[in-house]
Amino acid sequence: MTATASSAATSEVQDDRPYLEVDDLRVQFKTEDGIVRAVDGISFKLERGRTLGIVGESGSGKSVTSLTVLGLHNMARTRVTGSVRVNGREIVGLDEEKVRRMRGRDMAMIFQDPLSALHPYYTIGRQIAEAYLVHHPGQKAKAKRRAIEMLDRVGIPQPQRRYDSYPHEFSGGMRQRAMIAMALVNDPSLLIADEPTTALDVTVQAQILDLLDDLQREFNSAIIMITHDLGVVSRVANDVMVMYGGHAIEFGSVDQVLTEPQHPYTWGLLQSVPSLRGNAEDDLDPIPGSPPSLINLPSGCAFHPRCAYRMIGGGPCDLEVPELLPTAQEGHVVACHLPENERRRIFAEEIKLGAE
Amino acid sequence: MSEQTFEPGSQAAPTAVAPRSSSPLLTVEGLAKHFPVKQGAFGTKALVRAVDGVDFSVDRGETLGLVGESGCGKTTTGRMVVKLLEATAGKIVFEGRDITRFNRSQMRALRHDLQIIFQDPYSSLNPRHTVGKIVAMPLQVNGINPPGGVKKRVQELLETVGLNPEHYNRYPHEFSGGQRQRIGIARALALRPKLIVADEPVSALDVSIQAQVINLLRDLQREFDLAFVFIAHDLAVVRHFCQRIGVMYLGKMVEIGDRHQIYEEPAHPYTRALLSAVPDVTKIGEKGRERIRLEGDVPTPLNPPSGCRFRTRCWKAQPKCAEVEPPLLQIGTGQQVACHFPETGPIA
Amino acid sequence: MARYLIRRILLAVLTMFAVSIVTFLLFFAVPTSPAYVMCGKQCDAHAIAQTEHRLGLDEPTYVQYGQFMKGMVAGRTYGTGDLAVKCPAPCLGFSFRTNEPVTDIIKRTVPVTVSIVVGALVIQTVLGVGLGMISALKRGSVFDKTAVGVSLVGASMQIYFFGPILLLIFVYSLHVLPNPGYTSPFDNPGQWFTQLLLPWATLGFLNSAIYARLSRAQMLETLSEDFVRTARAKGLPKRKVYARHALRAAITPIVTIAGLDLGGALGGAVITETVFGVNGLGRTAVQAVNDLNLPVVMGTVLLAAFFIIVMNIIVDVLYSVIDPRVRLG
Ligand SMILES: Nc1ncnc2c1ncn2[C@@H]1O[C@H](COP(=O)(O)OP(=O)(O)OP(=O)(O)O)[C@@H](O)[C@H]1O
Ligand SMILES: Nc1ncnc2c1ncn2[C@@H]1O[C@H](COP(=O)(O)OP(=O)(O)O)[C@@H](O)[C@H]1O
Ligand code: SF4
Ligand code: SF4
Ligand SMILES: [Mg+2]
Ligand SMILES: [Mg+2]
């Protein structure tokens, strides 16, 4: 079964298909050291008006997943299989020219570091107008007007004047606003934000997250929020997918995954983050070891060398890859060999989260 | 005007900063660093007031956290304390000695007691040296020959920070980010310092690794009775590691207090805004909760606002805030705040 | 900007001044007297002393230097009475060997060197940068591998090896090209072109190997930049991503290097001129050093320094025009 993000259907959905459907997506890179299985069988759906949070440590395949949705990999050295449907249209294997026409118009992207993601030699305004012009050729004057309008919309003061500024003349927060303006200039229905606030201060992060909230409400777009910060996910996402070693290991609504998680890795993540509440004198409970190499993933459950609950020595954990299976709760899926009642018991009895 | 300053119920009366009774390990008074820069088409000289008059002290075995937005002067302060940067003004007193104008050779003796850990676990280790050499460096530079020999001591250190002593002959690139940060910590520990300045030591690490390193630092702090100046922008990490916390804004210390004071009953509007902005997993389900939304960005330290520097973003700002710079005053035991109209009571 | 330029120009004058002093000192550190070189075998001590007196070489070094500077600024008169020869400013003196005014020698040789160097520069930027960029865009293809191989060979080849081979083939065996030399393009453009074709091709080809490698590396680095990915994510066609976003960023450092190369080469393409027997600045300078011909040495050295300094300033200004982050000040 695939993880589905389908509760409270939004008002303006034309047909009943989710805007984005990813099915058994696999992405492999050929490198000198061997084949990197960066994404290994991921499935999810996302409707307009909803936000999917993808969390995981660095190298777990978050960015690769998002770049695949935009068809941005260098196909000479990348193997993509499975299916990615945007608005019903298959992206995998689609002609480059056709994907290109969809980029920026149907799906757009915001990157982590807005300073390096903007071209240092061109003005902010010109770069936004360019994004509009690609899909509206010839309408130069309109593009400029639209760029100024978007700058205004994302909260850049004096947008008329700031149109002619260069990226280095903006602060980090303003640059990220400009990136958002650029991504939204063509009213895309799907917005992928890859760690959009990681490089920003908390105060500015809060502003950017608020802005994305507002814009989502206004344009009814689907958002994928990629981050390693569970706090950010808890604040913006409707659904959460947890990734480990190129696999999705848990998927569900934000409440299911963050307050009743069933996967040992998710427990580990939640126990690792220090919180603003709870007893600060308690030691953190980190996951031992470090994330695996994607060239040489551990056998069976990729998490088993770090898992405190693994069953090995005849047990399945080091032999069989656990499948993502449904739980008793609608929409909550988990990939772990432990029986569900056992997982529930462990979580209730042994796992302390910062909130308790 | 002063009657506005405190709520009637408040017990504490504002007093000037009093020196603390037991003599602290480190005292910093009026510390400032101004960087001269050239500006504009004509290259007119201007001053970046990176740190502009900061006071704080750290007791033996105490951890002081420094938090604040990017560019507020945390790193600059830390580097001045370990004398990697010369202070423009102010005084740094370590164990009762004024070290502000210490020269190179005087500093060498002090290096035993005063160490620094850097943020970037990749660029702070020399890629051409083995781990053994890196950790042994402070011992050799200072001509120390510990009982049992340098190698034995280095291997002990590696073990202390949770690395395998057999890693002695390996090179930094063979280690992960978390392991490299452990190497940096082992190097800082080599001379058994009394105070370590740690500048964002866990910011570049993954959450699970970050937790491992924080636990390690906490263990070391207890075991060796180390004092820390711990610089970080992550407020939850600081809460976890530090007993006292200083909040900086645009080169100024705006509030200092212990963990409870800063996180439960902060008095400075800026501290409240910072805390309110942190997205916390434990706040889940409280989405409707009112947050303080700070508008705009931090002003440039080239030309900070008059009076209270926070006034351009403060929702409580009054005309007085633009005219008079609020001094850092004592409210309650150990809590100091620089605001004309401080908040009272616990966070909503 | 204006302030910046004034500062740079003042600095340049100072540098030229220093260069002239150092050259002068080095010249007098050589134990052999130019007078000895000039009169050759039948010289006796008296003749040498006379020559030295005529050339002013018997004066203390600082006096000679003072006179040289005076000549530069205000002009100078050699000899007295009827034999007096006027040398108007900027006076660099007369060649010890031919008595020709040094300024005339420079006027004669500069166009030669400029012709060779600029011609080669055109070839090396068009060919080298072009190949490098295409290689980078088609990374891993047969074209790329061939280009990388050829440019590796080219970059390790030397002009004094490659030049004579070409001469042998095209001039002496096939007779398709005339012997290299210099004719003013204003007198006979056709001949100017055919005579310089060989030096251009040799220098240009060998340098283009270096430029190809450099451009390929620059372009590959730029292609992996985040802003290139952003441009693609906008839906820009590849052609525009490359031309508008990648190329502009990749070309900046190449412009810098080309500018500095040009400055250095204008001071004299010594080896090329020697290999092809063309009398440009470089060859003249080397000969003057061999002959201890002080005025010519001073003239050519100062000119070379001038070219290098001017190109440095031009490159810096150009850089600030291309890259808005660079502020001159
Ligand atoms: N060498 C320098 N020359 C000029 N300005 C400088 C220099 N070093 C730092 N600054 C400026 O001083 C201010 C404080 O810098 P500092 O690095 O201490 O900030 P920080 O609080 O550590 O920030 P972050 O959280 O980003 O590390 C900044 O405005 C910075 O731009
Ligand atoms: N172009 C590429 N070639 C080879 N390996 C890649 C490439 N892009 C990403 N990878 C690898 O794929 C894995 C997943 O990367 P990524 O999705 O960027 O992780 P993250 O979850 O941190 O965003 C990493 O091991 C990374 O090194
Ligand atoms: S499958 Fe086994 S090793 Fe993997 S998370 Fe579950 S219990 Fe742990
Ligand atoms: S002094 Fe005024 S402006 Fe500054 S923080 Fe206090 S109330 Fe706000
Ligand atoms: Mg990533
Ligand atoms: Mg810093």
Tab-separated table of C-alpha atoms and ligand atoms in Angstrom, chain A residues 263-264 301 303-304 307 309-310 317 322 336-338, ligand 3:
chain	number	residue	atom	x	y	z
A	263	HIS	CA	9.632	3.296	14.049
A	264	PRO	CA	12.736	2.967	16.251
A	301	CYS	CA	16.747	-3.278	7.752
A	303	PHE	CA	18.882	0.782	10.466
A	304	HIS	CA	19.701	-2.475	12.229
A	307	CYS	CA	18.765	-0.099	16.388
A	309	TYR	CA	15.359	-3.224	19.352
A	310	ARG	CA	16.780	-5.250	16.510
A	317	CYS	CA	16.255	-7.558	10.973
A	322	PRO	CA	11.111	-4.559	6.142
A	336	CYS	CA	9.833	-2.342	10.869
A	337	HIS	CA	9.830	-6.046	11.642
A	338	LEU	CA	8.658	-5.542	15.205
D	3	SF4	S1	13.310	-3.755	11.482
D	3	SF4	FE1	14.513	-4.424	13.193
D	3	SF4	S2	16.377	-3.241	13.047
D	3	SF4	FE2	14.914	-2.272	11.697
D	3	SF4	S3	13.990	-0.718	12.959
D	3	SF4	FE3	12.681	-2.490	13.172
D	3	SF4	S4	13.493	-3.529	14.960
D	3	SF4	FE4	15.043	-2.089	14.354
